Coordinates of C-alpha atoms in Angstrom, one line a residue:
M1 CA 7.4 25.1 8.5
P2 CA 7.0 22.2 11.1
S3 CA 9.8 22.3 13.7
T4 CA 8.6 19.6 16.1
L5 CA 10.0 16.3 17.2
G6 CA 8.8 13.5 19.5
C7 CA 5.6 11.7 20.2
A8 CA 5.0 11.2 24.0
L9 CA 7.6 13.9 24.6
R10 CA 7.1 16.7 22.0
V11 CA 9.5 19.6 21.5
T12 CA 8.8 22.5 19.2
V13 CA 11.7 24.9 18.4
F14 CA 11.1 28.5 17.3
G15 CA 13.1 31.5 16.3
Q16 CA 15.8 32.5 13.8
S17 CA 19.4 33.2 14.1
H18 CA 18.9 37.0 14.3
S19 CA 15.3 37.2 15.7
P20 CA 14.9 38.8 19.1
A21 CA 15.0 35.3 20.7
V22 CA 15.0 31.6 20.1
G23 CA 13.2 29.1 22.2
C24 CA 11.3 25.8 22.7
V25 CA 8.1 24.4 24.0
V26 CA 8.3 21.0 25.7
E27 CA 5.1 18.9 26.1
G28 CA 4.8 15.6 27.9
L29 CA 7.3 16.0 30.7
P30 CA 6.2 13.9 33.7
A31 CA 4.8 16.2 36.5
G32 CA 6.6 16.6 39.8
M33 CA 10.2 16.4 38.5
P34 CA 12.5 18.9 40.1
V35 CA 14.5 20.8 37.4
D36 CA 18.0 21.9 38.5
L37 CA 18.3 25.3 36.7
D38 CA 22.0 25.7 37.6
A39 CA 22.8 22.4 36.0
L40 CA 20.7 23.2 33.0
A41 CA 22.4 26.6 32.5
A42 CA 25.8 24.9 32.7
F43 CA 24.8 22.3 30.1
V44 CA 23.5 24.9 27.7
A45 CA 26.7 26.9 28.2
R46 CA 28.8 24.1 26.8
R47 CA 27.3 24.9 23.4
A48 CA 27.3 28.7 23.7
P49 CA 29.4 30.6 21.1
G50 CA 32.2 33.1 21.4
S51 CA 34.5 31.5 24.0
D52 CA 37.0 29.7 21.8
P53 CA 39.6 30.9 19.2
W54 CA 38.4 28.3 16.6
G55 CA 34.7 29.3 16.8
T56 CA 32.5 32.2 15.9
P57 CA 33.4 35.5 17.6
R58 CA 29.6 36.0 18.1
K59 CA 29.4 35.9 21.9
E60 CA 26.0 35.1 23.4
P61 CA 25.4 34.4 27.1
D62 CA 22.7 31.8 26.2
A63 CA 21.0 32.1 29.5
P64 CA 17.7 30.2 29.2
R65 CA 14.6 31.8 30.8
I66 CA 11.8 29.4 31.7
V67 CA 8.5 31.2 31.2
S68 CA 6.0 28.3 31.9
G69 CA 5.9 24.7 33.0
L70 CA 7.4 24.9 36.5
N71 CA 5.6 25.3 39.8
Q72 CA 6.7 27.5 42.6
R73 CA 9.0 24.7 43.9
G74 CA 10.8 24.5 40.6
E75 CA 9.1 21.2 39.6
T76 CA 7.5 20.3 36.4
C77 CA 3.7 20.9 36.8
G78 CA 2.3 19.1 33.8
A79 CA 1.7 22.2 31.7
P80 CA 3.9 22.7 28.6
L81 CA 7.3 24.0 29.5
A82 CA 8.4 27.0 27.5
A83 CA 11.9 28.5 27.5
V84 CA 13.5 31.5 25.6
I85 CA 17.1 32.5 25.0
E86 CA 17.6 36.1 23.9
N87 CA 19.7 36.9 20.9
T88 CA 21.9 39.8 22.1
N89 CA 24.8 40.0 19.5
T90 CA 23.5 40.0 16.0
R91 CA 25.0 41.8 12.9
S92 CA 22.4 41.3 10.2
H93 CA 24.1 43.6 7.7
D94 CA 26.9 41.0 7.3
Y95 CA 24.4 39.0 5.3
D96 CA 23.2 41.7 2.9
N97 CA 25.1 40.1 -0.1
L98 CA 23.3 36.7 0.5
Q99 CA 19.8 38.0 -0.1
A100 CA 20.0 36.9 -3.7
V101 CA 23.3 35.0 -4.0
P102 CA 23.1 31.7 -2.1
R103 CA 26.1 30.1 -0.3
P104 CA 27.3 26.8 -1.9
G105 CA 26.7 24.0 0.6
H106 CA 24.1 26.0 2.6
A107 CA 20.3 25.9 2.6
D108 CA 20.1 29.4 1.1
F109 CA 19.1 28.2 -2.4
A110 CA 16.7 25.5 -1.2
A111 CA 15.0 28.0 1.1
W112 CA 14.7 30.5 -1.8
A113 CA 13.2 27.8 -4.0
K114 CA 10.6 27.0 -1.3
W115 CA 9.7 30.5 0.0
H116 CA 10.7 32.6 -3.0
G117 CA 12.7 35.2 -1.1
A118 CA 10.4 35.5 2.0
Q119 CA 12.7 33.4 4.1
D120 CA 14.8 35.1 6.8
V121 CA 18.4 35.2 5.5
P122 CA 20.6 36.8 8.2
G123 CA 22.6 34.2 10.1
G124 CA 20.9 31.4 8.2
G125 CA 17.5 32.2 9.7
H126 CA 15.7 29.1 11.0
F127 CA 18.4 26.9 9.4
S128 CA 21.0 28.2 11.7
G129 CA 22.9 26.2 14.3
R130 CA 21.6 28.9 16.7
L131 CA 18.5 26.8 16.9
T132 CA 20.5 24.1 18.7
A133 CA 20.6 26.3 21.8
P134 CA 16.9 25.7 22.7
L135 CA 17.4 22.1 21.7
C136 CA 20.0 22.0 24.5
V137 CA 17.5 23.5 26.9
A138 CA 14.9 20.8 26.2
G139 CA 17.5 18.1 26.0
G140 CA 19.2 19.2 29.2
I141 CA 15.9 18.7 31.1
A142 CA 15.4 15.3 29.4
L143 CA 18.9 14.4 30.6
Q144 CA 17.9 15.2 34.2
W145 CA 14.8 13.0 33.8
L146 CA 16.8 10.1 32.3
E147 CA 19.4 10.3 35.1
R148 CA 16.5 9.7 37.6
Q149 CA 15.7 6.6 35.6
G150 CA 19.3 5.4 35.8
V151 CA 20.2 6.3 32.2
T152 CA 23.4 8.1 31.4
V153 CA 24.1 9.8 28.0
R154 CA 27.5 11.1 27.0
A155 CA 29.2 12.1 23.7
H156 CA 32.6 13.0 22.5
V157 CA 34.4 14.0 19.3
A158 CA 35.2 10.7 17.7
E159 CA 37.0 12.1 14.6
L160 CA 38.0 15.6 13.4
A161 CA 40.3 16.4 10.5
G162 CA 41.2 12.7 10.2
I163 CA 42.3 12.6 13.8
E164 CA 40.6 9.9 15.8
D165 CA 39.8 10.0 19.5
A166 CA 39.8 6.8 21.6
P167 CA 36.4 5.1 20.9
F168 CA 33.8 4.3 23.5
S169 CA 34.2 0.8 24.8
A170 CA 30.7 -0.1 23.8
L171 CA 31.0 -2.8 21.1
D172 CA 31.9 -5.3 23.8
N173 CA 29.3 -6.0 26.4
S174 CA 31.6 -7.7 28.9
P175 CA 31.7 -6.5 32.5
A176 CA 35.2 -5.2 32.0
A177 CA 34.2 -3.3 28.9
N178 CA 31.2 -1.8 30.6
D179 CA 33.4 -0.7 33.5
E180 CA 35.8 1.0 31.0
L181 CA 32.8 2.7 29.2
A182 CA 31.5 4.0 32.6
A183 CA 35.0 5.4 33.3
Q184 CA 35.1 7.1 29.9
M185 CA 31.7 8.6 30.3
A186 CA 32.5 9.8 33.8
A187 CA 35.7 11.5 32.6
L188 CA 33.8 13.4 29.9
A189 CA 31.6 14.9 32.6
D190 CA 34.5 16.7 34.2
G191 CA 33.9 20.0 32.2
R192 CA 36.9 19.5 29.9
R193 CA 37.2 22.2 27.2
I194 CA 37.8 19.8 24.4
P195 CA 35.3 16.9 24.5
T196 CA 37.6 14.0 23.8
I197 CA 38.6 10.9 25.8
D198 CA 42.2 11.2 24.8
A199 CA 43.5 14.7 25.6
D200 CA 46.4 14.4 23.2
A201 CA 44.0 13.7 20.3
G202 CA 41.9 16.7 21.4
A203 CA 45.0 19.0 21.3
R204 CA 45.9 17.8 17.8
M205 CA 42.3 18.4 16.6
V206 CA 42.5 22.0 17.9
E207 CA 45.7 22.5 16.0
A208 CA 44.1 21.2 12.8
V209 CA 41.0 23.5 13.3
L210 CA 43.2 26.5 13.8
E211 CA 45.2 25.7 10.7
A212 CA 42.0 25.4 8.7
R213 CA 40.8 28.7 10.1
A214 CA 44.0 30.4 9.0
R215 CA 43.3 29.1 5.5
K216 CA 39.8 30.4 5.7
D217 CA 38.4 26.9 5.4
T218 CA 36.3 24.6 7.5
L219 CA 36.2 21.0 8.7
G220 CA 33.7 18.2 9.3
G221 CA 33.9 15.3 11.7
V222 CA 32.2 12.6 13.7
V223 CA 30.5 12.7 17.1
E224 CA 30.0 9.4 19.0
C225 CA 27.3 9.1 21.7
A226 CA 26.6 6.3 24.1
A227 CA 23.7 5.7 26.5
T228 CA 23.9 3.2 29.4
G229 CA 21.3 2.0 31.9
L230 CA 18.6 1.4 29.3
P231 CA 16.3 -1.6 30.0
A232 CA 15.9 -4.4 27.5
G233 CA 12.5 -4.3 25.8
A234 CA 11.9 -0.6 25.3
G235 CA 10.9 0.7 21.9
S236 CA 8.8 -0.6 19.0
P237 CA 9.4 -2.5 15.7
M238 CA 9.6 -1.2 12.2
F239 CA 8.8 2.5 11.8
D240 CA 8.8 3.6 15.4
G241 CA 12.0 1.8 16.4
V242 CA 14.6 3.3 18.7
E243 CA 16.9 3.7 15.7
N244 CA 14.2 5.4 13.7
V245 CA 13.4 7.9 16.4
L246 CA 17.0 8.8 17.1
A247 CA 18.0 9.0 13.5
R248 CA 15.0 11.3 12.6
D249 CA 15.9 13.6 15.6
L250 CA 19.6 13.6 15.0
F251 CA 19.2 14.5 11.3
G252 CA 17.4 17.6 12.6
I253 CA 20.8 19.0 13.8
P254 CA 22.2 21.3 11.2
S255 CA 25.2 19.8 9.3
V256 CA 24.5 16.2 10.2
K257 CA 24.8 14.1 7.0
G258 CA 25.1 10.5 8.4
V259 CA 23.9 8.4 11.3
E260 CA 24.9 4.9 12.2
F261 CA 24.4 2.5 15.1
G262 CA 26.7 -0.1 16.6
R263 CA 29.0 -1.4 13.8
G264 CA 26.9 0.7 11.3
F265 CA 28.2 0.5 7.8
E266 CA 31.1 -1.7 8.9
A267 CA 28.6 -4.5 9.4
A268 CA 28.1 -4.6 5.7
R269 CA 31.6 -5.9 5.3
M270 CA 31.2 -8.6 8.1
R271 CA 29.9 -12.2 8.1
G272 CA 27.0 -13.1 10.2
S273 CA 29.2 -15.2 12.4
E274 CA 31.3 -12.1 13.1
N275 CA 28.4 -9.6 13.5
N276 CA 26.0 -11.6 15.6
D277 CA 26.0 -11.0 19.4
P278 CA 25.9 -14.3 21.2
Y279 CA 23.7 -14.4 24.4
E280 CA 24.7 -15.6 27.8
V281 CA 23.2 -15.6 31.3
R282 CA 24.7 -13.0 33.6
D283 CA 23.4 -12.3 37.1
G284 CA 20.3 -14.3 36.3
A285 CA 19.5 -12.4 33.1
C286 CA 19.9 -13.0 29.4
V287 CA 22.4 -10.5 27.9
P288 CA 24.3 -10.1 24.7
R289 CA 28.0 -10.9 25.2
T290 CA 29.1 -8.4 22.5
N291 CA 27.3 -5.3 21.2
N292 CA 27.8 -5.0 17.4
A293 CA 24.1 -4.2 17.3
G294 CA 24.7 -1.0 19.3
G295 CA 22.1 -1.9 21.9
I296 CA 19.1 -2.1 19.5
L297 CA 17.6 -5.1 17.7
G298 CA 14.3 -4.9 15.8
G299 CA 13.9 -1.3 17.0
I300 CA 13.9 -2.5 20.6
T301 CA 16.6 -2.1 23.2
T302 CA 18.6 -5.1 24.2
G303 CA 19.9 -3.7 27.6
A304 CA 23.4 -3.3 26.2
P305 CA 24.9 0.2 25.8
L306 CA 23.3 2.2 23.0
L307 CA 26.0 3.4 20.6
V308 CA 25.4 6.0 17.8
R309 CA 27.7 8.1 15.6
C310 CA 26.8 11.2 13.7
A311 CA 28.8 12.5 10.7
F312 CA 28.9 16.3 10.4
K313 CA 29.8 18.0 7.1
P314 CA 32.2 21.0 7.0
I315 CA 30.6 24.4 7.8
S316 CA 29.5 25.8 4.4
S317 CA 30.3 29.5 5.2
I318 CA 34.0 29.7 4.0
M319 CA 35.8 33.0 3.6
V320 CA 37.0 32.5 0.0
D321 CA 35.6 33.3 -3.4
Q322 CA 33.0 30.8 -4.6
D323 CA 30.9 30.4 -7.7
S324 CA 27.2 31.0 -7.3
V325 CA 24.3 32.6 -9.1
D326 CA 22.5 35.9 -8.6
L327 CA 18.9 34.6 -8.3
R328 CA 17.3 38.0 -9.2
A329 CA 19.2 38.3 -12.6
M330 CA 19.8 34.5 -13.0
E331 CA 23.4 35.3 -13.9
P332 CA 26.7 33.8 -12.6
A333 CA 28.0 35.5 -9.5
T334 CA 31.1 35.3 -7.4
L335 CA 30.3 35.1 -3.7
R336 CA 32.5 36.0 -0.7
V337 CA 30.9 35.3 2.7
H338 CA 31.2 37.8 5.4
G339 CA 30.0 37.6 9.0
R340 CA 31.1 35.5 12.0
H341 CA 31.2 31.7 11.6
D342 CA 32.6 28.6 13.2
T343 CA 35.5 26.6 11.6
T344 CA 33.8 23.4 12.5
A345 CA 30.4 22.4 14.0
V346 CA 31.8 19.3 15.6
L347 CA 33.3 20.7 18.8
R348 CA 30.2 22.6 19.9
A349 CA 27.9 19.9 18.6
V350 CA 28.8 17.4 21.3
P351 CA 26.3 18.7 23.9
V352 CA 23.7 19.0 21.1
V353 CA 24.0 15.3 20.2
E354 CA 23.7 14.5 23.9
A355 CA 20.6 16.7 24.1
V356 CA 18.9 15.3 21.0
C357 CA 19.7 11.7 22.0
A358 CA 18.3 12.4 25.5
L359 CA 15.1 13.7 23.9
G360 CA 14.7 10.7 21.7
L361 CA 15.4 8.2 24.4
A362 CA 13.0 10.0 26.9
D363 CA 10.4 9.9 24.2
V364 CA 10.9 6.2 23.6
L365 CA 10.8 5.3 27.4
L366 CA 7.6 7.4 27.9
A367 CA 5.9 6.1 24.8
W368 CA 7.0 2.5 24.6
P369 CA 8.3 1.4 28.0
A370 CA 9.7 -2.0 28.5
E371 CA 7.1 -4.6 29.4
P372 CA 7.5 -6.1 33.0
V373 CA 9.0 -9.5 33.1
P374 CA 6.3 -12.1 34.0
G375 CA 6.5 -13.2 37.5
A376 CA 9.1 -10.6 38.5

């Protein structure tokens, strides 16, 4: 069961939802980088469960413990960095009825077909969103490294229950649009409880989530992420392009069913004259005037803001009767899910998307840096 992402920066995630702990091993971090453990803990806490009425009641402190990879000064030392997060609030008996009756929409049946009942079922095992906690540890460290390179990564809930937040001002690459994007990204860093740009949209999203929870149902949505400060020329064409790297990593987040960059699928309905980003000279450099490409062309960064959106499916664990099959008897069965579950993955997924995008971008910059401009 490979659970590793990255090339120059490699991250391996381990553990299950109800195992004693979950964690990660990070290889390839540049040596000598100070790691702000307080900032890292605050970032991981944004994803932690049990603090909101629309989420799972399973409360976990999610305090990461670094067990290797730092020297006595708190700097990366070149050795693999390993971190663990203890699982302190598990209730495995809630999943007894899922040992042979798979949840519709969940990986239960696919895992049974692959491992024939040997897989760890409680809490979803290794398929659980619990595994995004160590991803946030690794990604939180990558975010700190990127900030030192002048790169900022922020995400927000773009859509939930059909309610749309104000979009990132990233499809226009004008100075005014870039200033607005910087202000949007700065506002999202203020620790707000609902990660939206428009507070009113966020409040309406919460109402919709609470309504769905009262109906014992769940909701999907869209998370939008932007990265600024990337140089032009980083990445590689074809199979190792920036889009390829980020898409592969983002699809590793549980419940992600779609990824698009820039205009994405909207570009299929545009003409070339509408979709192309004209170039101009600005401050002595060639830059795209607009950013329909989302900051990437041919797998290589253009210097414009990177823009990516992730579509999340509704949580599959719904508290109503569903048709399933008893895999031991191969007979029809009616399933009612027990346990503690979120109503939507989207609200807690925002820091996860930031973390995974940070890991992908750090990997790109370390593996395929931009070539220096001749004569510069």
